[in-house]
Tab-separated table of C-alpha atoms and ligand atoms in Angstrom:
chain	number	residue	atom	x	y	z
A	1	MET	CA	-23.354	-1.566	19.393
A	2	ASP	CA	-20.538	-3.772	20.510
A	3	SER	CA	-21.303	-5.301	23.892
A	4	SER	CA	-17.945	-4.398	25.385
A	5	HIS	CA	-18.697	-0.772	24.610
A	6	GLU	CA	-21.584	-0.884	27.000
A	7	ILE	CA	-19.397	-1.733	29.920
A	8	LYS	CA	-19.572	1.432	31.915
A	9	ASP	CA	-15.925	1.928	32.609
A	10	TRP	CA	-14.547	0.785	29.296
A	11	GLN	CA	-11.038	2.045	28.920
A	12	PRO	CA	-9.151	1.723	25.655
A	13	LYS	CA	-5.965	-0.296	25.549
A	14	ILE	CA	-3.367	1.410	23.406
A	15	LEU	CA	-0.073	-0.101	22.413
A	16	ALA	CA	2.787	2.356	22.026
A	17	PHE	CA	6.012	1.616	20.206
A	18	LEU	CA	8.589	4.118	21.397
A	19	CYS	CA	12.071	4.418	20.025
A	20	ASN	CA	14.850	4.009	22.504
A	21	TRP	CA	16.695	7.216	21.782
A	22	CYS	CA	14.016	9.879	21.679
A	23	SER	CA	10.420	8.988	22.423
A	24	TYR	CA	11.149	6.501	25.176
A	25	ALA	CA	13.374	9.064	26.828
A	26	GLY	CA	10.619	11.621	26.275
A	27	ALA	CA	8.184	9.337	28.071
A	28	ASP	CA	10.712	8.946	30.827
A	29	LEU	CA	11.035	12.678	31.168
A	30	ALA	CA	7.262	12.977	31.393
A	31	GLY	CA	7.457	10.421	34.188
A	32	VAL	CA	10.210	12.019	36.246
A	33	SER	CA	8.636	15.448	35.750
A	34	ARG	CA	5.383	14.004	37.119
A	35	THR	CA	3.499	15.168	34.030
A	36	GLN	CA	0.074	13.601	34.097
A	37	TYR	CA	-1.201	11.551	31.161
A	38	PRO	CA	-3.833	8.825	30.788
A	39	PRO	CA	-2.781	5.350	31.889
A	40	ASN	CA	-4.122	3.689	28.730
A	41	ILE	CA	-0.876	3.014	26.951
A	42	ARG	CA	1.315	-0.053	27.201
A	43	VAL	CA	4.814	0.690	26.019
A	44	ILE	CA	7.136	-1.470	23.946
A	45	ARG	CA	10.595	-0.033	23.596
A	46	ILE	CA	12.163	-0.459	20.181
A	47	PRO	CA	15.629	0.537	18.964
A	48	CYS	CA	14.323	2.838	16.234
A	49	SER	CA	11.016	3.768	14.626
A	50	GLY	CA	12.494	2.163	11.521
A	51	ARG	CA	12.318	-1.152	13.361
A	52	VAL	CA	8.541	-1.042	13.324
A	53	ASP	CA	7.389	-3.525	10.743
A	54	PRO	CA	3.781	-2.684	9.832
A	55	MET	CA	3.148	-6.261	10.854
A	56	PHE	CA	3.572	-5.111	14.479
A	57	ILE	CA	0.682	-2.705	14.037
A	58	LEU	CA	-1.563	-5.303	12.432
A	59	LYS	CA	-0.670	-7.813	15.099
A	60	ALA	CA	-1.531	-5.352	17.854
A	61	LEU	CA	-4.966	-4.806	16.325
A	62	GLN	CA	-5.480	-8.512	15.869
A	63	GLN	CA	-4.600	-9.150	19.480
A	64	GLY	CA	-7.250	-6.729	20.602
A	65	PHE	CA	-5.620	-3.367	21.160
A	66	ASP	CA	-7.975	-0.508	20.477
A	67	GLY	CA	-5.268	1.748	19.163
A	68	VAL	CA	-1.616	1.897	18.269
A	69	LEU	CA	0.847	4.739	18.688
A	70	VAL	CA	4.258	4.724	17.074
A	71	SER	CA	6.698	7.400	18.081
A	72	GLY	CA	10.256	8.126	17.044
A	73	CYS	CA	12.882	10.846	16.765
A	74	HIS	CA	12.200	13.981	14.736
A	75	PRO	CA	13.479	13.912	11.161
A	76	GLY	CA	17.177	14.671	11.228
A	77	ASP	CA	17.568	13.392	14.805
A	78	CYS	CA	17.536	9.650	14.212
A	79	HIS	CA	20.256	7.861	16.132
A	80	TYR	CA	20.762	5.683	13.068
A	81	ILE	CA	20.626	8.699	10.750
A	82	SER	CA	17.776	7.645	8.475
A	83	GLY	CA	15.641	5.008	10.235
A	84	ASN	CA	12.775	7.416	10.801
A	85	TYR	CA	12.771	8.546	7.169
A	86	TYR	CA	12.191	4.994	6.002
A	87	ALA	CA	9.670	4.549	8.784
A	88	ARG	CA	7.720	7.588	7.637
A	89	ARG	CA	7.111	6.004	4.231
A	90	LYS	CA	6.040	2.700	5.733
A	91	PHE	CA	3.662	4.420	8.131
A	92	ALA	CA	2.050	6.471	5.374
A	93	LEU	CA	1.254	3.330	3.403
A	94	ILE	CA	0.029	1.135	6.225
A	95	LYS	CA	-2.150	3.944	7.526
A	96	ALA	CA	-3.678	4.469	4.094
A	97	LEU	CA	-4.290	0.760	3.706
A	98	LEU	CA	-5.859	0.298	7.125
A	99	GLU	CA	-8.141	3.280	6.707
A	100	PHE	CA	-9.145	1.986	3.299
A	101	ILE	CA	-10.357	-1.322	4.721
A	102	GLY	CA	-12.365	0.492	7.330
A	103	VAL	CA	-10.141	1.049	10.345
A	104	GLU	CA	-11.266	4.449	11.571
A	105	GLU	CA	-8.947	7.408	11.239
A	106	GLY	CA	-7.331	8.019	14.612
A	107	ARG	CA	-6.846	4.439	15.732
A	108	ILE	CA	-3.330	4.360	14.424
A	109	GLN	CA	-1.286	7.442	15.197
A	110	PHE	CA	2.289	8.516	14.764
A	111	SER	CA	4.397	11.153	16.428
A	112	TRP	CA	7.888	12.511	16.666
A	113	VAL	CA	8.835	13.097	20.291
A	114	SER	CA	12.365	13.992	21.318
A	115	ALA	CA	14.059	13.168	24.620
A	116	GLY	CA	13.408	16.721	25.815
A	117	GLU	CA	9.710	16.749	24.975
A	118	GLY	CA	8.134	15.215	28.064
A	119	GLU	CA	5.236	17.644	27.792
A	120	LYS	CA	4.653	16.788	24.176
A	121	PHE	CA	4.660	13.085	24.993
A	122	ALA	CA	1.909	13.623	27.532
A	123	GLU	CA	-0.066	15.655	24.986
A	124	VAL	CA	0.272	12.918	22.379
A	125	VAL	CA	-0.978	10.275	24.790
A	126	LYS	CA	-3.875	12.484	25.827
A	127	LYS	CA	-4.863	13.033	22.231
A	128	ILE	CA	-4.777	9.415	21.138
A	129	THR	CA	-6.614	8.308	24.261
A	130	THR	CA	-9.366	10.882	23.753
A	131	ASP	CA	-9.665	10.000	20.073
A	132	ILE	CA	-9.957	6.298	20.761
A	133	LYS	CA	-12.413	6.747	23.600
A	134	GLU	CA	-14.575	8.525	21.086
A	135	LEU	CA	-14.224	5.747	18.533
A	136	GLY	CA	-15.036	2.971	20.992
A	137	PRO	CA	-13.515	-0.507	20.991
A	138	ALA	CA	-11.716	-1.677	17.859
A	139	LYS	CA	-13.791	-3.778	15.477
A	140	CYS	CA	-11.629	-4.389	12.467
A	141	LEU	CA	-9.140	-7.285	12.432
A	142	VAL	CA	-9.711	-8.186	16.078
A	143	LYS	CA	-9.196	-11.863	16.802
A	144	ASN	CA	-8.511	-12.023	20.514
A	145	ARG	CA	-10.411	-9.441	22.454
A	146	ILE	CA	-8.633	-8.238	25.534
A	147	ASN	CA	-10.817	-8.705	28.589
A	148	PRO	CA	-12.665	-5.386	28.567
A	149	SER	CA	-13.258	-5.183	32.286
A	150	GLY	CA	-9.858	-6.205	33.517
A	151	GLY	CA	-6.167	-5.776	32.926
A	152	LEU	CA	-4.334	-6.667	29.752
B	1	MET	CA	4.155	-9.577	-41.479
B	2	ALA	CA	1.700	-10.675	-38.829
B	3	LEU	CA	2.661	-9.900	-35.262
B	4	ILE	CA	3.030	-13.537	-34.307
B	5	ASP	CA	5.391	-14.237	-37.206
B	6	GLU	CA	7.541	-11.349	-36.120
B	7	ILE	CA	7.575	-12.677	-32.560
B	8	ARG	CA	8.656	-16.137	-33.746
B	9	GLN	CA	11.275	-14.709	-36.050
B	10	GLU	CA	12.755	-12.545	-33.312
B	11	ALA	CA	12.720	-15.434	-30.824
B	12	LYS	CA	14.468	-17.648	-33.339
B	13	ARG	CA	17.098	-15.037	-34.048
B	14	LEU	CA	17.841	-14.436	-30.357
B	15	LEU	CA	18.237	-18.159	-29.735
B	16	GLU	CA	20.378	-18.769	-32.802
B	17	GLU	CA	22.616	-15.814	-32.089
B	18	LYS	CA	22.920	-17.174	-28.532
B	19	ARG	CA	21.807	-13.864	-27.081
B	20	VAL	CA	19.477	-15.819	-24.846
B	21	ASP	CA	19.378	-19.385	-23.534
B	22	VAL	CA	15.638	-19.515	-23.153
B	23	ILE	CA	12.662	-17.633	-24.505
B	24	ILE	CA	9.667	-17.303	-22.243
B	25	GLY	CA	6.419	-16.856	-24.139
B	26	TYR	CA	3.067	-18.551	-24.546
B	27	ARG	CA	1.822	-21.632	-26.291
B	28	LYS	CA	-1.654	-22.997	-26.709
B	29	GLY	CA	-3.115	-24.534	-23.567
B	30	THR	CA	-5.006	-27.792	-23.388
B	31	LEU	CA	-8.334	-26.196	-22.470
B	32	PRO	CA	-10.265	-24.001	-24.876
B	33	LEU	CA	-9.279	-20.329	-24.839
B	34	ARG	CA	-6.359	-21.036	-22.548
B	35	SER	CA	-2.685	-20.484	-23.086
B	36	THR	CA	0.180	-21.739	-21.022
B	37	PRO	CA	3.676	-20.370	-20.519
B	38	ALA	CA	6.231	-21.758	-22.961
B	39	PHE	CA	9.930	-22.127	-22.263
B	40	ILE	CA	11.762	-22.474	-25.536
B	41	ARG	CA	15.392	-23.430	-25.790
B	42	ASN	CA	15.628	-24.694	-29.377
B	43	SER	CA	15.092	-22.351	-32.277
B	44	ASP	CA	13.072	-24.991	-34.146
B	45	GLU	CA	10.402	-24.867	-31.428
B	46	VAL	CA	9.467	-21.244	-31.980
B	47	GLU	CA	6.551	-22.220	-34.210
B	48	GLY	CA	4.698	-23.225	-31.059
B	49	LEU	CA	4.643	-19.641	-29.785
B	50	ILE	CA	1.345	-17.813	-29.802
B	51	PHE	CA	0.138	-14.422	-28.737
B	52	ASP	CA	-3.464	-13.352	-28.333
B	53	PRO	CA	-5.905	-12.239	-25.610
B	54	THR	CA	-5.770	-15.680	-23.997
B	55	CYS	CA	-2.154	-15.018	-22.954
B	56	SER	CA	-2.968	-13.835	-19.493
B	57	ASN	CA	-0.107	-14.995	-17.266
B	58	ASN	CA	2.384	-12.422	-16.141
B	59	LEU	CA	5.554	-14.029	-17.483
B	60	ALA	CA	7.823	-11.967	-15.273
B	61	SER	CA	7.093	-14.387	-12.446
B	62	PHE	CA	9.089	-17.074	-14.271
B	63	ALA	CA	11.992	-14.937	-15.404
B	64	ASN	CA	13.971	-15.086	-12.173
B	65	ARG	CA	13.863	-18.877	-12.004
B	66	PHE	CA	16.364	-19.486	-14.796
B	67	GLU	CA	20.106	-19.657	-14.869
B	68	GLY	CA	21.596	-17.929	-17.860
B	69	LYS	CA	20.134	-15.411	-20.239
B	70	VAL	CA	16.406	-15.100	-20.536
B	71	GLY	CA	14.321	-13.465	-23.248
B	72	VAL	CA	10.789	-12.618	-22.225
B	73	ILE	CA	7.983	-11.862	-24.626
B	74	ALA	CA	6.471	-9.066	-22.663
B	75	LYS	CA	3.149	-7.270	-22.672
B	76	GLY	CA	3.116	-3.872	-21.023
B	77	CYS	CA	2.505	-5.264	-17.568
B	78	ASP	CA	5.026	-8.118	-17.875
B	79	ALA	CA	7.698	-5.655	-18.916
B	80	ARG	CA	6.936	-3.356	-16.002
B	81	SER	CA	7.114	-6.299	-13.597
B	82	LEU	CA	10.455	-7.287	-15.103
B	83	ILE	CA	11.743	-3.775	-14.495
B	84	THR	CA	10.736	-3.904	-10.835
B	85	LEU	CA	12.471	-7.268	-10.519
B	86	VAL	CA	15.647	-5.739	-11.922
B	87	VAL	CA	15.326	-2.780	-9.560
B	88	ASP	CA	14.803	-5.182	-6.642
B	89	ARG	CA	17.866	-7.141	-7.803
B	90	GLN	CA	15.985	-10.320	-8.446
B	91	ILE	CA	17.165	-10.396	-12.053
B	92	ASP	CA	20.430	-9.192	-13.470
B	93	LYS	CA	19.625	-6.883	-16.363
B	94	GLU	CA	22.649	-8.296	-18.190
B	95	ASN	CA	20.823	-11.601	-18.364
B	96	LEU	CA	17.512	-10.267	-19.504
B	97	VAL	CA	16.154	-9.340	-22.913
B	98	ILE	CA	12.723	-7.723	-22.813
B	99	ILE	CA	10.951	-8.369	-26.084
B	100	GLY	CA	8.159	-5.834	-25.970
B	101	ILE	CA	4.919	-6.434	-27.796
B	102	PRO	CA	1.754	-4.379	-28.088
B	103	CYS	CA	-0.983	-5.910	-25.984
B	104	PRO	CA	-4.657	-5.864	-26.911
B	105	GLY	CA	-5.670	-6.835	-23.349
B	106	VAL	CA	-6.455	-10.290	-22.030
B	107	ILE	CA	-9.693	-12.089	-21.318
B	108	ASP	CA	-11.008	-12.900	-17.894
B	109	HIS	CA	-12.392	-16.432	-17.863
B	110	ARG	CA	-14.753	-15.641	-15.069
B	111	LYS	CA	-16.430	-13.095	-17.311
B	112	VAL	CA	-16.608	-15.626	-20.152
B	113	ARG	CA	-18.264	-18.158	-17.867
B	114	HIS	CA	-20.627	-15.552	-16.578
B	115	ARG	CA	-21.560	-14.489	-20.074
B	116	LEU	CA	-22.265	-18.070	-21.134
B	117	ARG	CA	-24.210	-18.710	-17.958
B	118	GLY	CA	-22.279	-21.854	-17.176
B	119	ARG	CA	-22.623	-23.571	-20.576
B	120	GLU	CA	-19.489	-25.533	-21.271
B	121	VAL	CA	-17.082	-24.417	-23.955
B	122	VAL	CA	-15.596	-27.336	-25.892
B	123	ASP	CA	-13.800	-25.299	-28.474
B	124	GLY	CA	-12.960	-21.635	-28.640
B	125	LEU	CA	-10.864	-19.242	-30.604
B	126	ILE	CA	-10.058	-15.584	-30.940
B	127	LEU	CA	-10.999	-14.066	-34.290
B	128	GLU	CA	-9.771	-10.516	-34.554
B	129	ASP	CA	-11.729	-8.660	-31.885
B	130	LYS	CA	-14.198	-11.468	-31.230
B	131	VAL	CA	-14.290	-14.523	-29.036
B	132	VAL	CA	-15.877	-17.493	-30.798
B	133	VAL	CA	-17.058	-20.355	-28.626
B	134	LYS	CA	-18.537	-23.722	-29.462
B	135	GLY	CA	-19.973	-26.467	-27.333
B	136	ARG	CA	-22.983	-28.707	-27.115
B	137	ASP	CA	-25.992	-26.459	-27.894
B	138	LEU	CA	-23.600	-23.569	-28.020
B	139	LYS	CA	-22.266	-21.584	-30.904
B	140	GLU	CA	-21.739	-17.974	-30.160
B	141	ASP	CA	-19.424	-15.080	-30.679
B	142	PHE	CA	-19.077	-11.860	-28.773
B	143	PRO	CA	-16.654	-8.930	-28.666
B	144	ILE	CA	-13.527	-9.408	-26.577
B	145	SER	CA	-14.245	-6.082	-24.909
B	146	GLU	CA	-17.159	-7.729	-23.072
B	147	VAL	CA	-14.891	-10.180	-21.302
B	148	LEU	CA	-11.774	-8.064	-20.980
B	149	SER	CA	-9.918	-8.302	-17.700
B	150	GLY	CA	-10.599	-5.397	-15.326
B	151	SER	CA	-6.937	-4.413	-15.270
B	152	CYS	CA	-6.852	-4.182	-19.051
B	153	GLN	CA	-9.835	-1.871	-19.118
B	154	VAL	CA	-7.870	0.794	-17.281
B	155	CYS	CA	-4.368	-0.125	-18.504
B	156	GLN	CA	-2.061	2.775	-19.318
B	157	TYR	CA	0.862	0.838	-20.717
B	158	GLN	CA	-0.278	-1.750	-23.210
B	159	THR	CA	3.050	-1.398	-24.951
B	160	PRO	CA	6.008	-1.726	-22.595
B	161	PRO	CA	7.420	1.625	-21.473
B	162	VAL	CA	10.883	0.014	-21.211
B	163	TYR	CA	12.145	-2.736	-23.502
B	164	ASP	CA	15.187	-4.043	-25.345
B	165	LEU	CA	13.359	-4.829	-28.547
B	166	LEU	CA	9.942	-3.686	-29.611
B	167	ILE	CA	7.923	-5.774	-31.999
B	168	GLY	CA	4.973	-4.336	-33.857
B	169	TYR	CA	3.479	-0.979	-33.126
B	170	GLN	CA	3.152	1.293	-30.147
B	171	ILE	CA	-0.321	1.424	-28.635
B	172	LYS	CA	-1.070	4.783	-27.121
B	173	LYS	CA	-3.977	5.074	-24.785
B	174	GLU	CA	-5.245	7.342	-22.107
B	175	GLY	CA	-5.215	5.116	-19.072
B	176	ARG	CA	-7.629	5.594	-16.202
B	177	PRO	CA	-5.597	3.826	-13.567
B	178	PHE	CA	-7.650	4.734	-10.521
B	179	GLU	CA	-11.112	4.668	-12.059
B	180	ASP	CA	-12.202	1.638	-10.033
B	181	LEU	CA	-11.254	3.287	-6.762
B	182	LYS	CA	-13.100	6.555	-6.939
B	183	GLU	CA	-16.561	5.402	-6.063
B	184	PHE	CA	-15.343	2.977	-3.462
B	185	LYS	CA	-13.389	5.588	-1.569
B	186	GLU	CA	-16.504	7.624	-1.032
B	187	LYS	CA	-18.138	4.942	1.092
B	188	CYS	CA	-17.941	5.341	4.866
B	189	PRO	CA	-15.411	3.241	6.828
B	190	GLY	CA	-18.085	0.838	8.066
B	191	GLU	CA	-19.308	0.119	4.543
B	192	ARG	CA	-15.796	-0.494	3.340
B	193	ARG	CA	-15.137	-2.782	6.254
B	194	ASN	CA	-18.260	-4.787	5.464
B	195	PHE	CA	-17.267	-5.063	1.834
B	196	PHE	CA	-13.789	-6.366	2.587
B	197	GLU	CA	-15.013	-8.699	5.284
B	198	GLU	CA	-17.524	-10.255	2.919
B	199	GLU	CA	-14.996	-10.438	0.133
B	200	PHE	CA	-12.155	-11.967	2.109
B	201	PHE	CA	-14.437	-14.228	4.086
B	202	ARG	CA	-14.513	-16.386	0.960
B	203	CYS	CA	-10.733	-16.728	0.721
B	204	ILE	CA	-9.566	-20.315	1.112
B	205	ARG	CA	-5.915	-19.388	1.630
B	206	CYS	CA	-4.785	-21.349	-1.412
B	207	TYR	CA	-2.160	-18.668	-2.180
B	208	ALA	CA	-2.707	-18.852	-5.931
B	209	CYS	CA	-2.674	-15.042	-5.872
B	210	ARG	CA	0.761	-15.095	-4.331
B	211	GLN	CA	2.117	-17.765	-6.651
B	212	VAL	CA	1.256	-15.968	-9.879
B	213	CYS	CA	2.510	-12.595	-8.762
B	214	PRO	CA	5.937	-11.484	-9.931
B	215	ALA	CA	6.098	-8.967	-7.096
B	216	CYS	CA	5.784	-11.793	-4.532
B	217	PHE	CA	9.317	-13.023	-4.956
B	218	CYS	CA	10.374	-13.706	-1.360
B	219	GLU	CA	11.942	-17.122	-1.006
B	220	TYR	CA	10.409	-17.529	2.397
B	221	CYS	CA	6.979	-15.963	2.572
B	222	ILE	CA	5.652	-14.595	5.839
B	223	VAL	CA	2.583	-16.837	5.560
B	224	ASP	CA	4.774	-19.948	5.503
B	225	ARG	CA	6.721	-18.962	8.569
B	226	THR	CA	5.970	-20.574	11.875
B	227	LYS	CA	8.639	-18.922	14.004
B	228	PRO	CA	7.446	-16.394	14.721
B	229	LEU	CA	3.919	-17.199	13.695
B	230	TRP	CA	2.770	-13.714	12.811
B	231	PHE	CA	-0.801	-14.728	12.264
B	232	GLY	CA	-2.760	-17.962	12.132
B	233	LYS	CA	-2.893	-20.241	9.117
B	234	THR	CA	-6.646	-20.465	9.424
B	235	THR	CA	-9.463	-19.081	7.334
B	236	ASP	CA	-10.665	-17.122	10.332
B	237	LEU	CA	-11.617	-13.723	8.934
B	238	SER	CA	-9.057	-11.899	11.019
B	239	ASP	CA	-6.195	-14.163	9.880
B	240	THR	CA	-7.283	-13.902	6.280
B	241	LEU	CA	-7.424	-10.113	6.463
B	242	MET	CA	-3.940	-10.091	7.950
B	243	PHE	CA	-2.710	-12.124	5.006
B	244	HIS	CA	-4.286	-9.828	2.473
B	245	LEU	CA	-3.101	-6.627	4.098
B	246	ILE	CA	0.433	-7.929	4.203
B	247	ARG	CA	0.240	-9.232	0.658
B	248	ALA	CA	-0.890	-5.828	-0.571
B	249	TYR	CA	1.637	-3.964	1.545
B	250	HIS	CA	4.581	-6.084	0.417
B	251	THR	CA	3.692	-5.496	-3.209
B	252	ALA	CA	3.309	-1.723	-2.733
B	253	GLY	CA	5.340	0.119	-5.335
B	254	ARG	CA	5.927	-3.161	-7.151
B	255	CYS	CA	2.431	-4.109	-8.257
B	256	VAL	CA	1.733	-3.102	-11.845
B	257	ASP	CA	-1.954	-4.035	-11.800
B	258	CYS	CA	-1.518	-6.857	-14.277
B	259	GLY	CA	-4.548	-8.468	-12.656
B	260	ALA	CA	-2.992	-11.935	-12.653
B	261	CYS	CA	-3.799	-12.422	-8.965
B	262	HIS	CA	-7.441	-11.588	-9.496
B	263	ARG	CA	-7.713	-13.916	-12.494
B	264	ALA	CA	-5.956	-16.741	-10.659
B	265	CYS	CA	-8.174	-16.604	-7.602
B	266	PRO	CA	-10.518	-19.594	-7.585
B	267	MET	CA	-12.966	-17.693	-5.400
B	268	GLY	CA	-13.145	-14.614	-7.596
B	269	ILE	CA	-12.097	-12.292	-4.822
B	270	ASP	CA	-11.527	-8.665	-5.717
B	271	LEU	CA	-7.819	-8.471	-5.041
B	272	ARG	CA	-7.174	-5.418	-7.120
B	273	LEU	CA	-8.802	-2.859	-4.848
B	274	LEU	CA	-6.242	-3.108	-2.051
B	275	ASN	CA	-3.374	-3.006	-4.523
B	276	LYS	CA	-4.895	-0.069	-6.348
B	277	ARG	CA	-5.297	1.960	-3.194
B	278	LEU	CA	-1.612	1.540	-2.430
B	279	GLU	CA	-0.667	2.229	-6.024
B	280	GLU	CA	-2.563	5.476	-5.716
B	281	GLU	CA	-0.956	6.421	-2.407
B	282	VAL	CA	2.496	5.663	-3.792
B	283	ALA	CA	1.790	7.781	-6.866
B	284	GLU	CA	0.397	10.727	-4.940
B	285	ARG	CA	2.797	10.730	-2.046
B	286	PHE	CA	6.041	9.600	-3.621
B	287	GLY	CA	5.395	10.379	-7.282
B	288	PHE	CA	6.226	6.821	-8.187
B	289	GLN	CA	4.775	4.318	-10.601
B	290	ALA	CA	6.116	0.793	-10.660
B	291	GLY	CA	8.157	-0.509	-13.554
B	292	LEU	CA	8.915	2.644	-15.504
B	293	ASP	CA	12.495	3.231	-14.566
B	294	LEU	CA	15.515	0.961	-14.194
B	295	GLU	CA	17.297	3.355	-11.858
B	296	ARG	CA	14.712	4.436	-9.327
B	297	PRO	CA	14.400	2.172	-6.252
B	298	VAL	CA	10.957	1.055	-5.068
B	299	PRO	CA	9.524	3.667	-2.700
B	300	LEU	CA	9.818	1.578	0.449
B	301	SER	CA	13.558	1.167	0.060
B	302	ALA	CA	14.172	4.853	-0.373
B	303	TYR	CA	13.210	8.161	1.216
B	304	LYS	CA	13.418	11.874	0.700
B	305	ASP	CA	13.946	14.493	3.387
B	306	GLU	CA	10.932	16.326	2.103
B	307	ASP	CA	8.500	13.389	2.128
B	308	THR	CA	5.138	14.579	3.383
B	309	GLN	CA	4.333	13.926	7.021
B	310	GLU	CA	1.082	15.729	7.657
B	311	PHE	CA	-0.225	12.653	9.489
B	312	ILE	CA	2.522	12.660	12.125
B	313	MET	CA	1.992	14.596	15.366
C	401	SF4	S1	-2.813	-4.856	-18.032
C	401	SF4	FE1	-2.317	-3.823	-20.001
C	401	SF4	S2	-0.465	-4.787	-20.753
C	401	SF4	FE2	-1.300	-6.122	-19.115
C	401	SF4	S3	-2.552	-7.628	-20.166
C	401	SF4	FE3	-3.908	-5.941	-19.661
C	401	SF4	S4	-3.886	-4.532	-21.429
C	401	SF4	FE4	-2.160	-5.959	-21.629
C	402	SF4	S1	-0.399	-8.035	-6.991
C	402	SF4	FE1	-1.659	-8.912	-8.657
C	402	SF4	S2	-1.908	-7.209	-10.108
C	402	SF4	FE2	-0.178	-6.689	-8.781
C	402	SF4	S3	1.644	-7.429	-9.835
C	402	SF4	FE3	0.972	-9.066	-8.435
C	402	SF4	S4	-0.330	-10.381	-9.700
C	402	SF4	FE4	-0.119	-8.428	-10.791
C	403	SF4	S1	-6.155	-16.900	-4.739
C	403	SF4	FE1	-8.090	-16.208	-3.832
C	403	SF4	S2	-8.737	-17.868	-2.452
C	403	SF4	FE2	-6.574	-18.217	-2.958
C	403	SF4	S3	-5.454	-17.239	-1.259
C	403	SF4	FE3	-5.620	-15.723	-2.919
C	403	SF4	S4	-7.496	-14.560	-2.428
C	403	SF4	FE4	-7.551	-16.448	-1.216
C-alpha cells in the first residue's frame, strides 16, 4: 500500500472547477446558508464548464490532487447558451479515457449545480469526498505529490 | 487491366486535364519492402507510381501541405482521414480529388522482422499474397496475412466509403473494429494501469506518432508549447502519459485506425488501444464514425440536447 495512505489522518485533496454563473453561486449559497460539507475541496472559479479543457483535469492529477470535480449549469441554463453541452461531450470522453488507463471510477466526477442548489452542492462534495476517501490517494499520473500531512 | 496500370492512367489523365496540380501516391522506397510517398506533377512521371502492401503511409497527412489542387491515391483509411480533414476545414474539398482504390492491407515491418528473427533482408518483393525475402543465408516466402498490420486485420473500410473516383473493385468485408479491445477492457483498473505504464515507459518522446498522423494537424502542438508548459518535456512516466492521453483525446472522432502511428513508433508501443477506446466511446455515445460523411462535424465540435449524461450528478 502507498505509504501516504498509512498516515492516520490522510485527507484527500480534491480540486473543484465551478462555473461562475451556477455552481460557484451554488457553493456560495451553501456557504451563506451554513450548510456543512467536507473541507476537502479547493475551488477554481471558471467562466463556464465549457472552459474546462480536459488538460486541466490531467494537470490536476499530475500535480497530486486525489480527485477532480467539475460542476456547471444544468443543460438549458448555460449563461453562454451551449457551453455545458460541449463540455458534456468532452467530459464523457476524458472520463472514459482515464478510466481505461486505470484511474479508478469516482476520482473524476461531474455535476450540474444551479445557483439555487446550495444543498445539492453540499451533497455533491460529500459524495466525492467519501468516494475518494474509499479509493485512497491517487496513483495514476501523479508527478508531484502534495504533502500528505500538511496543507496544499 | 492491372490495378496499378489503371492508377497510373487515371493519374496521368487528371494531370493532363489539369484537374489536379499534384498527385500524391507511392513509389518504391530505397530499402527492401518499403515504399515512400510520391508527389507527381508531370504526367510523364506516373510510371513511377506503385501500389501494394508496402504502401503503408497515410497519405492524407501530406494533402493539406500543398497549394492548389491535390489528387490523392487513397486506401480506405487515407480517404477517411481526408474526409475528416475536409470536415475540420484543413482542406478545401474543391481542391481535393480522392482517387479511391481497394486496399489489400499493409504489412507491419516489425512483424516481418520478428518473423525473420532479425535476419537481414537485402531484397524483398510482394508476389500476389506472399512476401518473398532474400538475404545472406535467407530465402523465404510467407503469406502476407502473417505480417499484416493490426489495423488492417480489423479494417471495415478497405475501399473508401467516400471518393471522387473509384479504381478497381469494391472490397466488402465484415470489420471487427473493436475486437482488440474486448479482452483488455475486462482487466481490472490496476492491471490496465500497469500495462499502460510499462508500455509508455518505453516512449522516447520522438513524436514520430504525431508526425505521421493526419489527425494531428495543429500548427502549434501542445507538446511544443512552453507558455504555458502544460506538462514536462521529459520521459518521466507521468509526463509521457500526459502526452499520450492528450494525443489520443485530440484525435478522438478523427482517428480512423489506419495504424500509421503504431507502425511509425520506433519503440513498438501499442498506440492503437487508447485510440480504439475513444473510437468506441464516440461510436456508442455519439453514433459517430470518423471519415464517413462530409457534412457531419467531428463529435467534439458539436452537441445534441439529448446526449447521454448518466455520469453527471
Ligand atoms: S486500415 Fe484498411 S484501408 Fe487502411 S491500410 Fe489497412 S486494410 Fe488498408
Ligand atoms: S492516431 Fe494513429 S491510427 Fe489514428 S489516424 Fe492518427 S496515425 Fe492513424
Ligand atoms: S513514436 Fe513511439 S517513441 Fe516516439 S513519441 Fe510516439 S509513442 Fe513515443
